[in-house]
Coordinates of C-alpha atoms in Angstrom, one line a residue:
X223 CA 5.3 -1.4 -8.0
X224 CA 5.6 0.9 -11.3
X225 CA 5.3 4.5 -12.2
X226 CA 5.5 6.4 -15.5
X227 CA 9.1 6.4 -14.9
X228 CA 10.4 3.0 -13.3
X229 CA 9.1 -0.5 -12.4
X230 CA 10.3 -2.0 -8.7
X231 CA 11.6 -5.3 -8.4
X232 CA 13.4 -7.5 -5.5
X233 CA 15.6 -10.7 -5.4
X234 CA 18.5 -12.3 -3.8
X235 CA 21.8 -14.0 -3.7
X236 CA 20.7 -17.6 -2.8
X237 CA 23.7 -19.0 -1.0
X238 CA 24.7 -22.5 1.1
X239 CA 27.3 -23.7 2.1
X240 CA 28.6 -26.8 0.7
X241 CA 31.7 -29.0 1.9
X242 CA 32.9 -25.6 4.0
X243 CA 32.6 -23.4 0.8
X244 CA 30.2 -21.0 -0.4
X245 CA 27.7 -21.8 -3.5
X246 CA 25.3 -19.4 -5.0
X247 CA 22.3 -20.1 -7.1
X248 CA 22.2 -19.0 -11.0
X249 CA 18.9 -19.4 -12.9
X250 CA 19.3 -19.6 -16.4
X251 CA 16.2 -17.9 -18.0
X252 CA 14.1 -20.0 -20.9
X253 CA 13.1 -16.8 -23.4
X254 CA 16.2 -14.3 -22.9
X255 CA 18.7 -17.6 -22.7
X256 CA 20.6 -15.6 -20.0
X257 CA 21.8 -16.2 -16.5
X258 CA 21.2 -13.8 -13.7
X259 CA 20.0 -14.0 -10.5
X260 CA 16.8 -14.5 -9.1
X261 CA 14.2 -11.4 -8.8
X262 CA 10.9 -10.3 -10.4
X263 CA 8.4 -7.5 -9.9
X264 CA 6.4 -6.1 -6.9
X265 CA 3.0 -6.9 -7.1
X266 CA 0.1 -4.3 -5.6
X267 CA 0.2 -3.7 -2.3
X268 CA 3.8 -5.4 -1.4
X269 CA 6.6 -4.3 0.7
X270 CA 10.1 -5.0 -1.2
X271 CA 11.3 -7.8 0.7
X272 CA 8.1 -9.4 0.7
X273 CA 8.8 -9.3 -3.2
X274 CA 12.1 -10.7 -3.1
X275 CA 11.3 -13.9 -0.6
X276 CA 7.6 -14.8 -3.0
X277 CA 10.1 -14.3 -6.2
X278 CA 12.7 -16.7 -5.5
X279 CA 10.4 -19.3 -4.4
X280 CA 8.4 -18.8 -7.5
X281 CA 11.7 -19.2 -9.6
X282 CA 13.6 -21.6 -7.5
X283 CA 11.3 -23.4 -5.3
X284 CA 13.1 -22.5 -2.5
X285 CA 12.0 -20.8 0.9
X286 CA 14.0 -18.6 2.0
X287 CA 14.4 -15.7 4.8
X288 CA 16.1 -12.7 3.9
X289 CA 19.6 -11.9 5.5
X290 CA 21.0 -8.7 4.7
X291 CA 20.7 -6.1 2.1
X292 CA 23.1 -6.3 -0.6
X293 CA 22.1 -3.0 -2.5
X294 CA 20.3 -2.0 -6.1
X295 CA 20.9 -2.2 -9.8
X296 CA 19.4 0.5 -11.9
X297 CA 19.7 -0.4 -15.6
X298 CA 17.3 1.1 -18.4
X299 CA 14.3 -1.2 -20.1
X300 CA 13.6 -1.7 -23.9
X301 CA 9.9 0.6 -23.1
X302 CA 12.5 3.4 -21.9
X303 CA 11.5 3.2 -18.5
X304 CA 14.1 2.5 -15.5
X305 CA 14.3 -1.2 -13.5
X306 CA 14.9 -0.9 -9.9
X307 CA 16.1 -4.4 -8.3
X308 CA 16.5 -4.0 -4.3
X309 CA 18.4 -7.0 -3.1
X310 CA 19.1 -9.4 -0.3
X311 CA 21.3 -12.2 0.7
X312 CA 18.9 -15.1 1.0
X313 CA 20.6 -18.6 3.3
X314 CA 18.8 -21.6 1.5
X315 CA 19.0 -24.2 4.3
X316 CA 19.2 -28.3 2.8
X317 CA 15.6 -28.8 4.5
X318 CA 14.4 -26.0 1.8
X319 CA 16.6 -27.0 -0.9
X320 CA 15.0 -30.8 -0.3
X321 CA 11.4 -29.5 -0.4
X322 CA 11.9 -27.9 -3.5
X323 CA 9.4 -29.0 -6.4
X324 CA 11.0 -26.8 -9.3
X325 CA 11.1 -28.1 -13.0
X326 CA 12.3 -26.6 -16.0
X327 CA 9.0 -24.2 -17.0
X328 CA 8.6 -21.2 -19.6
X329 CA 10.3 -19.0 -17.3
X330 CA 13.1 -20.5 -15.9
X331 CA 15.0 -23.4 -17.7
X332 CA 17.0 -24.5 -15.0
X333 CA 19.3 -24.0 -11.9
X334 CA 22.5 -24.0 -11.5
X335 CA 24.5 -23.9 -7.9
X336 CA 28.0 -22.9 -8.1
X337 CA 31.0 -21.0 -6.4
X338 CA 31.4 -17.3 -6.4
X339 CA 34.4 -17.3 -9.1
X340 CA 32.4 -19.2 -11.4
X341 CA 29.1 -17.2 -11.0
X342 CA 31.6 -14.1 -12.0
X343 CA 32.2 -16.1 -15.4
X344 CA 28.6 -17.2 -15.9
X345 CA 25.9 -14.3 -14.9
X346 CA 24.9 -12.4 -18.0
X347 CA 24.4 -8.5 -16.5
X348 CA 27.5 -6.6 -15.4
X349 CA 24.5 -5.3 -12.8
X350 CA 24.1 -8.5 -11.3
X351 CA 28.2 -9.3 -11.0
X352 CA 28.0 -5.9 -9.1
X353 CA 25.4 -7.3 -6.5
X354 CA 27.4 -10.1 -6.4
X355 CA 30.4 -8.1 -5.4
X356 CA 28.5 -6.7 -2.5
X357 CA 27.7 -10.2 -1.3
X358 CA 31.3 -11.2 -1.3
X359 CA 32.1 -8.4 0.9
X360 CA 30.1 -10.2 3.5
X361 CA 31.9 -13.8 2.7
X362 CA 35.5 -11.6 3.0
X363 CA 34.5 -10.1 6.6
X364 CA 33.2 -12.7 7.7
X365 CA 29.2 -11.7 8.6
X366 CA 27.3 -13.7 5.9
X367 CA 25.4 -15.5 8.5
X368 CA 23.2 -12.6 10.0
X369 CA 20.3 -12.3 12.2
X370 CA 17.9 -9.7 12.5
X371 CA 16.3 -7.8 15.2
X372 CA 13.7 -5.4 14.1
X373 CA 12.3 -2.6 15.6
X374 CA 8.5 -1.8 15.1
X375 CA 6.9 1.5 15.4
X376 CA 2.7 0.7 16.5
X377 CA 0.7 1.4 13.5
X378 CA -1.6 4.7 14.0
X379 CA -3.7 4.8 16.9
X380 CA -6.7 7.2 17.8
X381 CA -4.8 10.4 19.0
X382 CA -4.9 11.5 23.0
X383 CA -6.8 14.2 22.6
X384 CA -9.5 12.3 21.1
X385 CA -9.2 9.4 23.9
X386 CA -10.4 10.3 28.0
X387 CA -9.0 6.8 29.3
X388 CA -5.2 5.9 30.2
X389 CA -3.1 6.3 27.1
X390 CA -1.9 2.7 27.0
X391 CA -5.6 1.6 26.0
X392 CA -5.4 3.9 23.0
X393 CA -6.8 1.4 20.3
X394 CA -5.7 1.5 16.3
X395 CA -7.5 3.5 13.9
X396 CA -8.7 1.4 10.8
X397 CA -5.5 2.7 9.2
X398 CA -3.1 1.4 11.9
X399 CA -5.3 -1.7 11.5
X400 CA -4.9 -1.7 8.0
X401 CA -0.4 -1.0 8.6
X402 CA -0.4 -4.0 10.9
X403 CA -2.0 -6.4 8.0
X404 CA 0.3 -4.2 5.6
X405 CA 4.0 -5.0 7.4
X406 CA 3.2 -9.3 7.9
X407 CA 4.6 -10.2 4.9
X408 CA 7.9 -7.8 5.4
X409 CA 8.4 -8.9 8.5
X410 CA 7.8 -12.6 7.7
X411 CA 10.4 -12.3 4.6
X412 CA 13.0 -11.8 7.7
X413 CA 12.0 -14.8 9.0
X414 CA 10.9 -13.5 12.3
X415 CA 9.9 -15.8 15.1
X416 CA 9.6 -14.0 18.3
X417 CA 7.3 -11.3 18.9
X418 CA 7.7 -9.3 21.9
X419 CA 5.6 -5.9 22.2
X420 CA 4.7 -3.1 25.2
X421 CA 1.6 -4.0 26.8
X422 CA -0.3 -0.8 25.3
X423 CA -3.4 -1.9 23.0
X424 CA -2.4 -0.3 19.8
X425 CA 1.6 -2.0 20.2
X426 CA -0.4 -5.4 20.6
X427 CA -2.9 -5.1 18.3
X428 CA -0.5 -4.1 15.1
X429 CA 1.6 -7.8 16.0
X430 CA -1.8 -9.2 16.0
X431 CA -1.7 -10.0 12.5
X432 CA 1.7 -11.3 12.2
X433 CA 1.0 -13.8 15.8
X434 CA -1.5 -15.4 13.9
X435 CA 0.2 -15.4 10.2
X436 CA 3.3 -17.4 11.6
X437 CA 1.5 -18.8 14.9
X438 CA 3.4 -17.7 17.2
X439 CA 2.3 -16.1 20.6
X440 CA 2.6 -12.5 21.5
X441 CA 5.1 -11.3 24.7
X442 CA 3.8 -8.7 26.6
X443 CA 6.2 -6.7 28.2
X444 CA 5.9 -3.2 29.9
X445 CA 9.8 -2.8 30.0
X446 CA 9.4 -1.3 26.6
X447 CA 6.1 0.9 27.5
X448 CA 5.9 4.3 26.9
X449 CA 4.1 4.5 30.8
X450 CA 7.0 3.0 31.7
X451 CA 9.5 4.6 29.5
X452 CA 7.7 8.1 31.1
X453 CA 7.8 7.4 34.5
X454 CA 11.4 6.3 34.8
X455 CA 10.7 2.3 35.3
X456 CA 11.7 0.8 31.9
X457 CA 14.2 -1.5 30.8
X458 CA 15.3 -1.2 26.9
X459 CA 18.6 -2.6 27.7
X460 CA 17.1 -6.3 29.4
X461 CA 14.6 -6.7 26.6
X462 CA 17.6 -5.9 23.5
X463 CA 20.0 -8.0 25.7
X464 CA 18.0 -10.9 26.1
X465 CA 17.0 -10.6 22.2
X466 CA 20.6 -10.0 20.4
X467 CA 21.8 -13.0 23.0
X468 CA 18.9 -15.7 22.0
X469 CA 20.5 -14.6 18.4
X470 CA 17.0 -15.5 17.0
X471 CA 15.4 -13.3 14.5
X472 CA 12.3 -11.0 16.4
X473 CA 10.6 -7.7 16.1
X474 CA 10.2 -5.4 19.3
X475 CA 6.7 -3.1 18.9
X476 CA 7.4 0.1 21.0
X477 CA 6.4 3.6 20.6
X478 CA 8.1 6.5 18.9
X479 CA 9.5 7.9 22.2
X480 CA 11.6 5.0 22.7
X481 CA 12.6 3.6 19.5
X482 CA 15.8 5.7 19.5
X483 CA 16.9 3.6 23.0
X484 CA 16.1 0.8 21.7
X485 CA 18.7 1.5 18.7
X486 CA 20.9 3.0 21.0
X487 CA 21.0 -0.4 22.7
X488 CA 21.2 -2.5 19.7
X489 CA 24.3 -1.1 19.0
X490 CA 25.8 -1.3 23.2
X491 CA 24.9 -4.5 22.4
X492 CA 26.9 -4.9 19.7
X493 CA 29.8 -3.1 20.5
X494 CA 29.1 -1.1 17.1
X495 CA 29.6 3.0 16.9
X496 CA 26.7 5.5 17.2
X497 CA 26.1 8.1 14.8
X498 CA 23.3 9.8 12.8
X499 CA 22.2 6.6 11.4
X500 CA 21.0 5.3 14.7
X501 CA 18.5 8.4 15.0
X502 CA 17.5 7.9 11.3
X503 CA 16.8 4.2 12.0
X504 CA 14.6 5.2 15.1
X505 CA 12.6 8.0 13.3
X506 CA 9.9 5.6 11.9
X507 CA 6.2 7.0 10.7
X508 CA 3.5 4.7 12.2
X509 CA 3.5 1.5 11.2
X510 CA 7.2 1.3 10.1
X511 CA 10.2 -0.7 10.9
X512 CA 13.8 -0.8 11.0
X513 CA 15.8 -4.5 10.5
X514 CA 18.9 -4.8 12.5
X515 CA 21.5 -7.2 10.7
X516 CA 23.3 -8.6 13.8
X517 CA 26.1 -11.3 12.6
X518 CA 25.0 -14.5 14.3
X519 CA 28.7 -15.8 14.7
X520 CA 30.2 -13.2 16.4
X521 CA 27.0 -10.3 17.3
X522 CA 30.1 -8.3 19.0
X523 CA 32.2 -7.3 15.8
X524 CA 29.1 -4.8 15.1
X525 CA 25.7 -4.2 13.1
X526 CA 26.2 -5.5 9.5
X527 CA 23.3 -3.6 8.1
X528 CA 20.2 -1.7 9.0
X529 CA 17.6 -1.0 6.6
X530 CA 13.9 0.7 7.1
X531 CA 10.3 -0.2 5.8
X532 CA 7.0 1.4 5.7
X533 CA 3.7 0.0 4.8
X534 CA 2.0 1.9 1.4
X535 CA -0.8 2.8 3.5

């Protein structure tokens, strides 16, 4: 992603834990002779975190989900325009770090895995220390392992007054078709693996994509309907309950009318405070989603981090 004024990029803070403590993962760069972290630039047509999870396996070899954000460095570019990094903390589990087929290449000369008081002394870029600093914050309260539940707005279906049957068979337009092909990579890159949606066409058909892209089957439930949600006879609560309980990452397809309960309960759930934020995070166009950082040791202290995405199309 570029402009005449900036160029987008998106990494991580690759982190395990080793003999109790935690390590993150440097690259050291073979034509600027630096250390930073790992990142690299959108390509066409990506969503952010999609960016960040294809960059550090391209760098590192490593597969990673995202955990949660850990904020942007700005810092100007030798052509005069402006580099935008959006980053993420990234768990690298021994399984990936074993699968790994990285050698030293033109890019990257080689890895390096260390603790967070020696990555202070070795990165290169007083921007990347800074990221850094936002990733200890998690270590120091204790919510570096997350996971997320994310709420899916349908992508855009033919409007009502254009449909005479029941609203709930309201099928995508070939936009909303193209949104839910648009979001499977962002939604993979938080390593979803449940996938429950309303019963409607247009909720189903925008996970569609994704059910097949990580083979998983679809559950239909209308406890999360907008029928139901209208008439009085859903259940927002059971379906966030059951999902921040499993502590499993997931997406939940609803509607725009009852996104802001299913926020509402995400934080009951998590015994965190409402506020504005809560309606922000439930005010999603078509096709859109909000990622809800629940911490997987303890999903009671509150949400870590919630951040929203939107397909370019």
């Amino acid at each position: 992603m570029t402009s005449d004024l900036a160029v987008y990029a998106a990494g991580g803070v690759v982190w395990r834990l080793s003999e109790g403590k935690v390590r993150v993962l440097l690259i050291h760069r073979t034509k600027y002779r630096d250390i930073t972290l790992p990142k690299g630039k959108v390509d066409p047509g990506e969503m952010l975190a999609e960016t960040a999870v294809r960059e550090i396996f391209e760098e590192t070899g490593i597969r990673t989900s995202l955990g949660a954000p850990l904020g942007v460095s700005r810092y100007g570019m030798p052509n005069g325009k402006q580099k935008i990094v959006h980053y993420w903390s990234a768990a690298a589990s021994d399984e990936a770090i074993r699968a790994s087929s990285f050698v030293p290449n033109d890019e990257v000369a080689g890895l390096e895995w260390v603790g967070l008081k020696k990555a202070h002394a070795r990165l290169s870029y007083p921007v990347d220390i800074e990221i850094l600093e936002h990733f200890e914050r998690l270590v120091d309260d204790g919510v570096l392992h997350t996971f997320p539940v994310i709420a899916l707005r349908h992508g855009k279906a033919v409007p009502r007054d254009e449909w005479d049957r029941g609203d709930a068979g309201r099928p995508l337009t070939p936009r909303g078709k193209a949104q839910a092909k648009a979001v499977v990579g962002g939604l993979r890159a938080f390593g979803v693996r449940r996938i429950v949606t309303s019963t409607a066409v247009r909720c189903v058909a925008t996970v569609g994509p994704l059910s097949k892209a990580i083979a998983r089957r679809i559950e239909e439930t209308d406890l999360i309907s907008q029928d139901a949600w209208e008439d009085g006879t859903s259940d927002v609560r059971e379906v966030v309950g059951r999902r921040v309980r499993a502590g499993k990452p997931a997406v939940l397809c609803s509607h725009g009318p009852v996104l802001p309960d299913i926020l509402s309960e995400l934080a009951l759930a998590t015994g965190t405070m409402r506020g504005a934020y809560l309606a922000d995070a439930a005010a999603l166009e078509t096709g859109a989603f909000s990622v809800v950082h629940i911490s997987a040791t303890n999903p009671g202290s509150g949400i870590v981090a919630i951040e929203t995405h939107a397909p370019k199309v």
